[in-house]
């Protein structure tokens, strides 16, 4: 029976703003899955999308559509990116899939029944874009420590997972299994930042977020983020369903690969959940570095860095091919560390390795085979010292290659393959086949040299199969080897599998060489065009009947009818008192008079206004908004503000004096 190998990417948030950094994790996983298959293992490669949460709920409602209507095209888009990049997953899980939802409900109930989950009340600083709660001490300058955006203090009834009781167990896990969390630097990060201070219990349900898996025994709660997301690794295999055959076969995972920012969830919360469920733990969690777009020059703003770089994966694949992008991602970024993408670094890498080195070796060799032997070579019987040097490098490659790949180091594995390719180019210069060709008596030697080159090309090409998935078929077909089985490394451990006799065809332009200056100009045009298209898209909004209407440039929301608008009650409110909300840097509590009525409103404007600036002001206010609790205070309406691109706000006051309680329409 084949050895199994189960590998996963994180499930991706469906977002319309994809850049090549997002593709990094999945392309590595795909290369590793292909590599393991070539080692003859029974591989299962999982990816998918993480579709619940407040962010999606909010974005969909801003667009006036349901969360599913919002998500579906984005998921299709993600799948089309994977297809453009030749990502060959075995399963794509969506957290909105029925089987996943049911399994999550079972898992939650199981944990509750075991006493691992209990009901209490949560209060914390919440960052909506990051879907994370933070404690006072974790905030950075009062803002989200991850993204730097404002947070709001929220309190509500919640279920909690007893994460705190797992502190010592996780520490022991790291001690007993040094391979569990890689690279090593991440272990210290987890210990120093989270385990040493002691873990706190984890909020695992929300009542304020409707877009989530309902808790089956208390349906005003939805399961909150991480139990839902992390459990995908087992629900995808049928855990919690009637058919657990895949789970029985593939769990535990051999590798969870992800970017370093979500290591905490995979190396602390996930093993704790699994321990609580009495399930085996994954063998390895690996947190890779980030791809930084546009370099890291501090003098440039983020926008400036990205502005001139082509970052849309589909555009890159369209222009340069899937192999080029896959090769760059797998070769350029030192594994485990951050790496930089610029148009220039990308083109340089493709030019130097794929075009000048590999492509050129193939073009030179196949052209000579055609020219001197009509495309057909015979297997030689003799070797010279210089041949042996090339041959032993080729035969020694397997150990070096597998040792790099087994530690997930694709850049090192590729660098070993390219050492062989460079050696072969040098071998051409040393053996000078064009001089041998001038002397009839050297014909056999010429055949040997070209055979050695073709065999080296074949070997290098088989090693490239997990990385550049398109060109191996082209090259092996050109060598007349179409239909031969190169699905394992069996034929490349020894030199000489190539028997000769097959017709070899010339491959002259496998990877074109790019003029970087010219390409940059073309890229500038492409980016300008894209910007223009985006502006046009914002202007043109499709009507339901298919007709088009022009809107103002800034209309990000769909058209509504006067009936929709009339559902909103807007009135003039007079601020009679105002104070800061205790423990909140952002919130002010306002007492307002609206005609005969007095109300309390909590508003997140303390970062710009003091209470004194507001008392006595007449402001525009939404008065029929469902009341909500903020920091334990019931807010009965919403102050309307204008906000510019820098986040500066201004409230709206009547142009001339008018009584409070007056309607705004
Ligand atoms: N939904 C969560 C994961 C839940 S897993 C149970 C999530 N999704 S994500 O869409 O934000 O990220 C998906 C993957 O893309 C992560 O591994 C993340 O690190 C990776 N990347 C996104 N931008 C990246 C770069 N610029 N560079 C490298 N990888 C980065 O987190």
XYZ file of C-alpha atoms and ligand atoms in Angstrom:
696
model
C 0.000 0.000 0.000
C 1.232 3.497 -0.842
C 2.272 5.807 1.964
C -0.270 8.651 2.359
C 0.511 12.379 2.348
C -2.087 14.981 3.337
C -1.207 18.618 2.644
C -3.340 21.751 3.099
C -3.325 25.444 2.302
C -5.242 27.816 4.556
C -8.750 28.472 3.316
C -8.755 31.865 1.628
C -10.962 34.825 2.387
C -12.899 35.589 -0.770
C -11.716 39.056 -1.697
C -11.703 40.821 -5.012
C -8.257 42.320 -4.468
C -5.978 39.445 -5.214
C -2.287 39.856 -5.854
C 0.462 37.326 -6.430
C 1.328 37.242 -2.700
C -1.934 35.378 -2.155
C -0.821 32.696 -4.591
C 2.399 31.954 -2.757
C 1.097 29.442 -0.173
C -0.966 27.534 -2.705
C 1.718 27.331 -5.378
C 4.183 25.908 -2.822
C 1.582 23.388 -1.656
C 0.888 22.392 -5.230
C 4.606 21.883 -5.918
C 4.995 19.855 -2.708
C 1.933 17.742 -3.540
C 3.303 17.023 -7.029
C 6.702 16.173 -5.532
C 5.174 13.734 -3.035
C 3.192 12.099 -5.851
C 6.437 11.635 -7.745
C 7.788 9.879 -4.642
C 4.943 7.471 -5.255
C 2.835 8.573 -2.313
C -0.948 8.649 -2.128
C -1.414 12.416 -1.882
C -4.450 14.439 -0.851
C -4.143 18.189 -1.406
C -6.812 20.433 0.098
C -7.589 24.091 -0.454
C -10.726 26.196 -0.230
C -12.416 29.368 0.958
C -13.238 30.851 4.355
C -16.611 32.434 3.762
C -18.213 33.402 7.056
C -17.847 36.453 9.256
C -18.741 40.042 9.794
C -16.567 41.393 7.018
C -18.449 39.448 4.346
C -21.794 40.277 5.964
C -20.900 43.960 5.908
C -19.546 44.056 2.364
C -22.575 42.204 1.006
C -25.004 44.501 2.778
C -23.121 47.572 1.504
C -23.716 46.248 -1.975
C -27.347 45.427 -1.185
C -26.914 41.720 -1.974
C -26.885 38.513 0.071
C -23.560 37.182 1.394
C -23.806 34.214 -0.986
C -24.420 36.520 -3.957
C -21.376 38.461 -2.876
C -19.153 35.407 -2.354
C -19.985 33.153 -5.297
C -18.288 35.183 -8.056
C -15.237 35.694 -5.837
C -14.924 31.963 -5.240
C -15.216 31.367 -8.989
C -12.476 33.918 -9.452
C -10.192 32.175 -6.950
C -10.784 28.858 -8.683
C -9.954 30.419 -12.046
C -6.667 31.750 -10.615
C -5.775 28.257 -9.410
C -6.585 26.903 -12.821
C -4.447 29.588 -14.518
C -1.590 28.588 -12.215
C -2.148 24.875 -12.839
C -2.893 24.209 -9.179
C -4.052 20.640 -9.010
C -5.932 20.267 -5.713
C -7.876 17.158 -4.774
C -10.615 19.005 -2.955
C -11.871 22.564 -2.693
C -13.810 23.136 0.509
C -16.122 26.104 1.076
C -17.092 26.798 4.677
C -20.618 27.422 3.410
C -20.796 23.827 2.103
C -23.630 21.976 3.765
C -21.512 19.080 5.022
C -19.051 21.505 6.623
C -21.804 23.474 8.374
C -23.319 20.272 9.802
C -19.923 18.962 10.918
C -19.082 22.268 12.631
C -22.359 22.100 14.556
C -21.441 18.578 15.669
C -17.916 19.582 16.671
C -19.209 22.562 18.673
C -21.793 20.412 20.467
C -19.219 17.702 21.130
C -16.881 20.251 22.722
C -19.752 21.747 24.734
C -20.890 18.321 25.990
C -17.325 17.550 27.066
C -17.177 20.782 29.067
C -14.510 22.226 26.750
C -16.855 25.063 25.797
C -18.887 27.128 28.321
C -21.143 30.192 28.196
C -20.025 33.571 29.547
C -19.775 37.216 28.497
C -17.177 38.737 26.249
C -15.821 42.230 26.272
C -12.964 43.259 24.072
C -11.602 45.500 21.354
C -12.785 44.219 18.004
C -11.154 44.872 14.650
C -13.714 44.184 11.943
C -11.354 43.814 8.964
C -9.153 41.329 10.872
C -12.086 39.640 12.621
C -10.021 39.670 15.807
C -10.597 40.672 19.375
C -7.743 42.325 21.239
C -7.099 43.070 24.880
C -6.134 46.565 26.098
C -2.486 45.589 26.269
C -2.419 44.105 22.806
C -3.619 47.314 21.130
C -0.966 49.488 19.467
C -1.662 53.191 20.008
C -5.269 52.253 20.623
C -5.531 50.585 17.208
C -5.501 47.037 15.863
C -1.938 45.687 16.272
C -2.237 43.704 13.018
C -3.599 46.253 10.559
C -3.400 49.558 12.450
C -7.084 50.346 11.903
C -9.494 51.613 14.599
C -11.106 49.039 16.903
C -14.367 49.182 18.827
C -15.118 47.966 22.340
C -17.751 45.253 22.238
C -19.472 43.168 24.896
C -21.833 40.275 24.424
C -22.898 36.852 25.642
C -20.531 34.303 24.133
C -19.387 30.731 24.354
C -15.752 30.207 25.301
C -13.314 27.427 24.524
C -11.102 26.494 27.496
C -7.883 27.328 25.688
C -6.185 28.367 28.941
C -5.949 24.783 30.144
C -3.841 23.870 27.100
C -0.872 26.187 27.755
C 1.357 23.458 29.230
C 0.166 20.822 26.787
C 1.126 22.991 23.812
C 4.510 23.763 25.353
C 5.076 20.039 25.816
C 3.977 19.419 22.227
C 6.725 21.752 20.969
C 9.285 20.166 23.288
C 8.477 16.576 22.380
C 8.042 17.233 18.641
C 10.618 19.727 17.386
C 9.343 19.142 13.845
C 5.761 20.149 14.714
C 6.265 23.879 14.244
C 8.673 25.172 11.601
C 10.733 27.180 10.950
C 12.254 27.110 14.422
C 12.055 30.897 14.868
C 8.260 30.628 14.986
C 8.477 28.383 18.066
C 10.152 31.107 20.105
C 7.617 33.606 18.831
C 4.734 31.416 20.061
C 6.368 30.666 23.394
C 7.412 34.224 24.203
C 4.378 36.059 22.890
C 1.551 33.729 23.809
C 2.444 30.678 25.874
C 4.705 32.230 28.508
C 2.151 34.962 29.379
C -0.429 32.098 29.574
C -3.301 31.500 27.176
C -6.738 32.979 27.781
C -9.962 31.180 27.010
C -11.119 31.821 23.499
C -14.393 33.413 22.457
C -15.917 30.945 19.987
C -19.419 32.267 19.356
C -21.058 35.606 18.566
C -24.602 36.841 18.790
C -24.035 39.994 16.752
C -22.798 38.194 13.620
C -25.526 36.471 11.702
C -23.384 35.264 8.784
C -21.923 32.148 10.356
C -22.709 28.568 11.346
C -25.578 28.657 13.889
C -24.836 26.948 17.215
C -27.277 24.035 17.011
C -28.413 24.167 20.648
C -28.517 27.965 21.043
C -29.273 29.486 17.685
C -28.933 33.131 18.577
C -25.198 32.354 18.513
C -23.085 31.675 15.465
C -19.759 29.836 15.621
C -17.056 32.437 15.617
C -14.252 32.275 13.059
C -11.530 29.902 14.142
C -13.448 26.726 15.060
C -15.327 27.126 11.794
C -12.220 27.877 9.709
C -9.634 25.537 11.259
C -11.929 22.527 11.350
C -12.105 22.612 7.544
C -8.979 20.449 7.580
C -10.993 17.559 9.044
C -14.515 18.269 7.768
C -13.153 18.220 4.195
C -12.231 14.585 4.856
C -15.708 13.773 6.109
C -15.132 14.144 9.852
C -18.539 14.669 11.459
C -20.367 13.113 8.476
C -21.647 9.600 7.786
C -18.687 8.775 5.543
C -15.366 9.125 7.341
C -13.332 6.959 4.980
C -11.137 9.838 3.760
C -10.636 11.048 7.318
C -9.654 7.554 8.441
C -7.208 7.319 5.557
C -5.567 10.754 5.487
C -5.789 12.284 8.971
C -3.524 13.466 10.593
C -2.289 16.014 8.085
C 1.352 15.728 7.120
C 1.625 19.453 6.507
C -0.419 22.591 7.151
C 1.350 25.348 5.230
C 0.517 29.034 5.686
C 1.851 32.557 5.978
C 3.482 33.538 9.256
C 0.652 35.845 10.359
C -1.711 32.928 10.993
C 0.730 30.600 12.705
C -0.729 31.392 16.133
C -4.074 29.929 15.137
C -2.568 26.799 13.634
C 0.147 26.137 16.200
C -1.824 26.947 19.361
C -5.586 27.026 18.866
C -5.825 24.194 16.334
C -3.818 21.618 18.318
C -5.791 22.571 21.441
C -9.102 21.993 19.621
C -7.838 18.656 18.347
C -6.648 17.651 21.826
C -10.077 18.574 23.178
C -11.661 16.368 20.510
C -9.195 13.543 21.303
C -7.930 13.568 17.726
C -4.346 13.092 16.508
C -2.381 16.260 15.776
C -1.003 17.340 12.390
C 2.602 16.299 11.857
C 3.802 19.742 10.851
C 2.692 23.353 10.765
C 4.943 25.585 8.652
C 4.726 29.390 8.588
C 6.343 30.812 5.475
C 7.394 34.436 4.978
C 5.632 37.086 2.925
C 6.057 38.216 -0.600
C 6.544 41.967 -0.354
C 5.325 43.775 -3.405
C 7.419 46.560 -4.838
C 10.379 46.127 -2.561
C 10.744 47.386 0.959
C 12.291 50.789 0.422
C 11.144 52.769 3.415
C 11.132 56.013 1.472
C 8.178 54.861 -0.602
C 4.576 54.772 0.578
C 2.719 51.475 0.276
C 0.693 52.771 -2.680
C 3.807 54.035 -4.419
C 5.530 50.678 -4.002
C 2.702 48.769 -5.588
C 1.666 51.333 -8.184
C 4.070 50.351 -10.946
C 4.148 46.626 -10.314
C 2.116 44.079 -12.201
C 0.590 42.083 -9.344
C -2.557 40.547 -10.780
C -1.748 36.811 -11.070
C -3.964 36.350 -14.109
C -2.376 39.262 -15.955
C 1.087 37.892 -15.205
C 0.126 34.420 -16.393
C -1.489 35.867 -19.538
C 1.629 37.786 -20.411
C 4.462 35.540 -19.197
C 2.878 32.112 -18.751
C 2.046 29.968 -15.773
C 5.518 28.387 -15.605
C 7.203 31.773 -15.284
C 5.081 32.872 -12.327
C 5.272 29.509 -10.590
C 9.028 29.419 -11.092
C 9.512 32.920 -9.694
C 7.408 32.226 -6.590
C 9.151 28.943 -5.894
C 12.699 30.057 -6.664
C 13.058 33.688 -5.645
C 11.816 33.824 -2.069
C 14.203 32.259 0.457
C 11.966 29.690 2.101
C 10.754 30.702 5.543
C 11.785 34.344 5.026
C 10.210 37.308 3.286
C 10.980 37.969 -0.375
C 10.438 40.855 -2.742
C 8.508 41.027 -5.986
C 9.138 43.747 -8.511
C 8.575 43.567 -12.255
C 12.305 43.792 -12.596
C 13.202 41.022 -10.137
C 10.600 38.810 -11.816
C 11.891 39.450 -15.346
C 15.516 39.108 -14.280
C 14.832 35.746 -12.714
C 12.931 34.470 -15.754
C 15.563 35.785 -18.161
C 18.521 34.384 -16.302
C 17.204 30.946 -15.324
C 14.425 29.922 -17.664
C 15.535 31.702 -20.805
C 19.337 32.021 -20.712
C 20.111 28.875 -18.822
C 17.436 26.183 -19.337
C 15.819 27.408 -22.572
C 19.165 28.135 -24.140
C 20.584 24.717 -23.258
C 17.623 23.055 -24.931
C 17.705 25.333 -27.990
C 21.452 24.878 -28.554
C 21.395 21.122 -28.006
C 18.319 20.262 -30.075
C 19.532 22.496 -32.931
C 22.873 20.638 -33.013
C 21.193 17.226 -32.845
C 19.091 18.244 -35.840
C 21.979 19.757 -37.735
C 24.576 17.041 -37.191
C 22.426 13.897 -36.857
C 19.106 14.729 -38.499
C 17.458 14.649 -35.073
C 18.310 11.025 -34.176
C 21.002 9.978 -31.673
C 22.294 6.566 -30.693
C 23.132 5.542 -27.140
C 26.926 5.804 -26.722
C 29.147 3.072 -25.380
C 32.079 5.140 -24.155
C 32.560 7.940 -21.644
C 35.412 10.375 -21.078
C 36.373 12.024 -17.782
C 34.608 15.202 -18.639
C 31.435 13.189 -19.318
C 31.735 11.474 -15.964
C 31.784 14.818 -14.205
C 28.452 15.788 -15.775
C 27.010 12.322 -15.248
C 27.932 12.119 -11.584
C 26.412 15.558 -10.984
C 23.202 14.331 -12.623
C 23.187 11.102 -10.639
C 23.986 12.899 -7.378
C 21.071 15.259 -7.856
C 18.415 12.951 -6.425
C 19.761 13.062 -2.858
C 20.386 16.800 -2.860
C 17.023 17.510 -4.443
C 14.994 15.303 -2.103
C 16.813 16.521 0.970
C 15.891 20.132 0.076
C 12.310 19.226 -0.836
C 11.811 17.120 2.275
C 12.506 20.240 4.302
C 10.088 22.120 1.989
C 12.918 24.152 0.550
C 11.854 24.584 -3.072
C 14.402 27.378 -3.788
C 17.296 25.131 -2.763
C 15.910 22.171 -4.696
C 15.603 24.353 -7.804
C 19.040 25.763 -7.292
C 20.432 22.190 -7.350
C 18.605 21.458 -10.623
C 19.989 24.659 -12.131
C 23.509 23.728 -11.074
C 23.139 20.726 -13.361
C 21.711 22.887 -16.152
C 24.597 25.369 -15.840
C 27.081 22.510 -15.797
C 25.571 21.216 -19.040
C 25.906 24.653 -20.666
C 29.523 24.718 -19.555
C 29.979 21.186 -20.933
C 28.947 22.482 -24.367
C 31.575 25.203 -24.179
C 34.201 22.701 -23.027
C 33.434 19.957 -25.565
C 32.857 22.410 -28.470
C 30.583 20.173 -30.557
C 30.801 22.589 -33.527
C 34.542 21.879 -33.742
C 34.010 18.116 -33.377
C 31.527 18.379 -36.258
C 34.225 19.604 -38.577
C 36.159 16.358 -38.243
C 34.502 13.212 -39.667
C 36.546 10.961 -37.362
C 35.056 12.711 -34.285
C 31.497 11.912 -35.276
C 31.077 9.242 -32.608
C 32.415 11.581 -29.933
C 30.052 14.286 -31.169
C 27.154 11.822 -30.830
C 28.235 10.987 -27.271
C 28.451 14.647 -26.282
C 25.017 15.405 -27.679
C 23.558 12.267 -26.109
C 24.912 13.331 -22.708
C 23.344 16.729 -23.182
C 19.962 15.346 -24.194
C 19.993 12.927 -21.255
C 20.895 15.777 -18.886
C 18.063 17.864 -20.299
C 15.682 14.953 -19.766
C 16.808 14.500 -16.171
C 16.604 18.216 -15.319
C 13.186 18.407 -16.946
C 11.780 15.550 -14.881
C 13.020 17.310 -11.744
C 11.282 20.495 -12.866
C 7.892 18.781 -13.106
C 6.585 19.793 -9.653
C 7.495 23.442 -10.320
C 7.061 24.438 -13.949
C 4.178 22.220 -14.924
C 3.743 23.172 -18.588
C 7.216 23.015 -20.138
C 8.133 19.416 -19.161
C 5.509 18.024 -21.538
C 6.791 20.213 -24.373
C 10.417 19.273 -23.771
C 9.884 15.555 -23.209
C 7.704 15.391 -26.305
C 10.411 17.164 -28.321
C 12.893 14.549 -27.092
C 10.618 11.895 -28.597
C 9.664 10.596 -25.153
C 5.981 11.357 -25.255
C 4.005 8.581 -23.625
C 6.909 7.396 -21.460
C 6.219 7.376 -17.728
C 7.920 10.263 -15.999
C 5.472 10.419 -13.103
C 8.101 9.350 -10.581
C 11.806 10.007 -10.116
C 12.626 6.389 -10.974
C 14.115 7.237 -14.384
C 16.377 10.052 -13.203
C 18.363 8.395 -10.452
C 20.675 6.803 -13.019
C 22.076 8.375 -16.175
C 21.275 6.539 -19.399
C 17.530 5.889 -19.418
C 17.313 7.651 -22.792
C 17.843 4.910 -25.354
C 18.357 7.008 -28.448
C 16.704 6.215 -31.730
C 13.804 8.634 -31.141
C 13.397 11.639 -33.409
C 14.292 14.791 -31.506
C 12.743 18.046 -32.637
C 14.202 21.521 -32.238
C 12.812 23.635 -29.360
C 14.050 27.114 -30.115
C 12.044 29.504 -27.984
C 10.786 27.770 -24.872
C 11.132 30.868 -22.675
C 11.594 34.163 -24.523
C 14.133 36.621 -23.225
C 12.555 39.903 -22.171
C 13.943 43.377 -22.663
C 13.279 44.715 -19.178
C 13.059 48.374 -20.202
C 10.532 47.620 -22.940
C 8.545 45.323 -20.708
C 8.323 47.994 -18.022
C 6.837 50.335 -20.627
C 4.325 47.669 -21.666
C 3.467 46.997 -18.038
C 2.896 50.715 -17.443
C 0.440 50.716 -20.343
C -1.331 47.627 -18.998
C -1.646 49.168 -15.557
C -2.932 52.460 -16.950
C -5.497 50.538 -18.990
C -6.566 48.564 -15.927
C -7.008 51.758 -13.937
C -9.113 53.233 -16.701
C -11.257 50.096 -16.919
C -11.828 50.204 -13.170
C -12.978 53.809 -13.357
C -15.330 52.906 -16.189
C -16.662 49.955 -14.196
C -17.467 52.265 -11.302
C -19.346 54.559 -13.629
C -21.415 51.893 -15.336
C -23.898 50.099 -13.160
C -26.093 47.488 -14.762
C -29.811 47.934 -14.237
C -31.750 44.749 -13.489
C -33.307 44.926 -16.957
C -29.884 44.939 -18.553
C -29.908 48.606 -19.546
C -27.057 50.792 -18.405
C -27.162 53.955 -16.397
C -24.324 56.366 -15.790
C -23.750 57.244 -12.183
C -21.377 59.666 -10.579
C -17.805 58.434 -10.266
C -17.989 57.707 -6.565
C -21.156 55.594 -6.513
C -19.914 52.427 -4.875
C -23.365 51.302 -3.782
C -26.217 50.053 -5.935
C -29.097 52.267 -6.979
C -32.050 52.328 -4.538
C -35.623 53.453 -5.005
C -37.247 56.408 -3.225
C -39.152 53.787 -1.192
C -35.844 52.330 -0.005
C -34.638 55.783 0.969
C -37.891 56.648 2.743
C -37.288 53.754 5.149
C -34.529 55.801 6.752
C -35.721 58.354 9.307
C -33.315 61.279 9.574
C -33.917 64.091 12.065
C -32.160 67.057 13.601
C -30.893 66.250 17.112
C -29.671 68.787 19.698
C -26.746 67.578 21.831
C -27.628 68.462 25.427
C -24.834 66.547 27.162
C -21.781 64.576 26.141
C -19.109 62.543 27.907
C -16.333 60.111 27.071
C -17.135 56.415 27.398
C -14.972 54.925 30.114
C -12.260 52.533 28.824
C -12.892 53.580 25.224
C -10.599 55.826 23.236
C -13.036 56.132 20.393
C -16.513 56.407 21.819
C -18.490 59.397 23.078
C -21.851 59.104 24.861
C -24.208 61.849 23.696
C -27.554 62.837 25.234
C -29.673 64.340 22.484
C -33.052 66.044 22.325
C -35.176 65.254 19.278
C -38.323 67.339 19.651
C -40.092 65.968 22.766
C -37.839 62.958 23.021
C -34.499 62.534 24.800
C -32.184 59.769 23.660
C -28.722 58.376 24.291
C -26.412 57.830 21.339
C -22.927 56.297 21.374
C -20.721 57.532 18.559
C -17.171 56.601 17.537
C -15.947 60.169 17.017
C -13.820 60.743 20.129
C -10.626 60.499 18.068
C -11.514 63.888 16.572
C -14.022 65.620 18.865
C -14.038 66.423 22.575
C -17.396 66.350 24.455
C -17.215 70.160 24.833
C -17.119 70.639 21.060
C -20.415 68.803 20.677
C -22.673 70.151 23.433
C -25.144 72.673 21.994
C -24.651 71.488 18.402
C -27.541 70.491 16.167
C -26.635 67.391 14.176
C -28.185 65.131 11.561
C -29.100 61.767 13.036
C -30.641 58.465 11.893
C -33.480 57.980 14.379
C -35.036 54.676 13.326
C -31.900 52.528 13.537
C -32.288 49.359 15.624
C -30.777 50.129 19.071
C -27.474 48.391 19.805
C -25.235 48.019 22.838
C -21.774 49.579 22.702
C -19.591 49.206 25.765
C -22.678 48.255 27.727
C -24.549 51.459 26.733
C -27.648 51.175 24.558
C -27.249 53.497 21.592
C -30.571 54.668 20.153
C -29.587 56.149 16.823
C -26.616 57.200 14.751
C -24.958 60.550 14.193
C -24.351 61.086 10.486
C -20.869 62.192 9.474
C -18.932 62.902 6.301
C -15.479 61.288 6.003
C -12.676 62.107 3.580
C -9.993 59.754 2.222
C -7.648 60.474 5.121
C -10.281 59.442 7.662
C -11.045 63.044 8.758
C -14.686 63.420 9.703
C -17.228 66.261 9.908
C -20.762 66.008 11.285
C -23.629 67.632 9.398
C -25.448 70.627 10.837
C -28.454 72.583 9.419
C -27.485 75.514 7.217
C -29.905 77.845 9.063
C -31.471 77.487 12.493
C -34.290 74.977 12.694
C -35.905 73.190 15.678
C -34.547 69.852 16.823
C -36.856 66.995 15.830
C -37.226 68.433 12.287
C -37.333 65.760 9.609
C -34.521 65.501 7.067
C -35.567 64.254 3.661
N -8.894 32.663 6.072
C -7.650 32.750 6.737
C -7.048 31.376 6.944
C -7.891 30.389 7.664
S -7.130 28.820 7.675
C -8.034 27.895 8.720
C -6.664 33.616 5.935
N -6.934 33.808 4.642
S -6.121 34.796 3.653
O -6.849 34.807 2.415
O -5.946 36.064 4.290
O -4.703 34.209 3.450
C -4.495 33.004 2.751
C -3.010 32.733 2.600
O -2.423 33.723 1.741
C -2.243 32.793 3.923
O -1.330 31.724 3.995
C -1.494 34.104 3.815
O -0.318 34.131 4.559
C -1.199 34.119 2.314
N -0.800 35.447 1.849
C -1.577 36.549 1.602
N -0.762 37.584 1.224
C 0.531 37.169 1.216
C 1.752 37.702 0.801
N 1.868 38.954 0.401
N 2.849 36.886 0.791
C 2.765 35.550 1.100
N 1.633 35.012 1.489
C 0.555 35.825 1.785
O -5.688 34.060 6.519
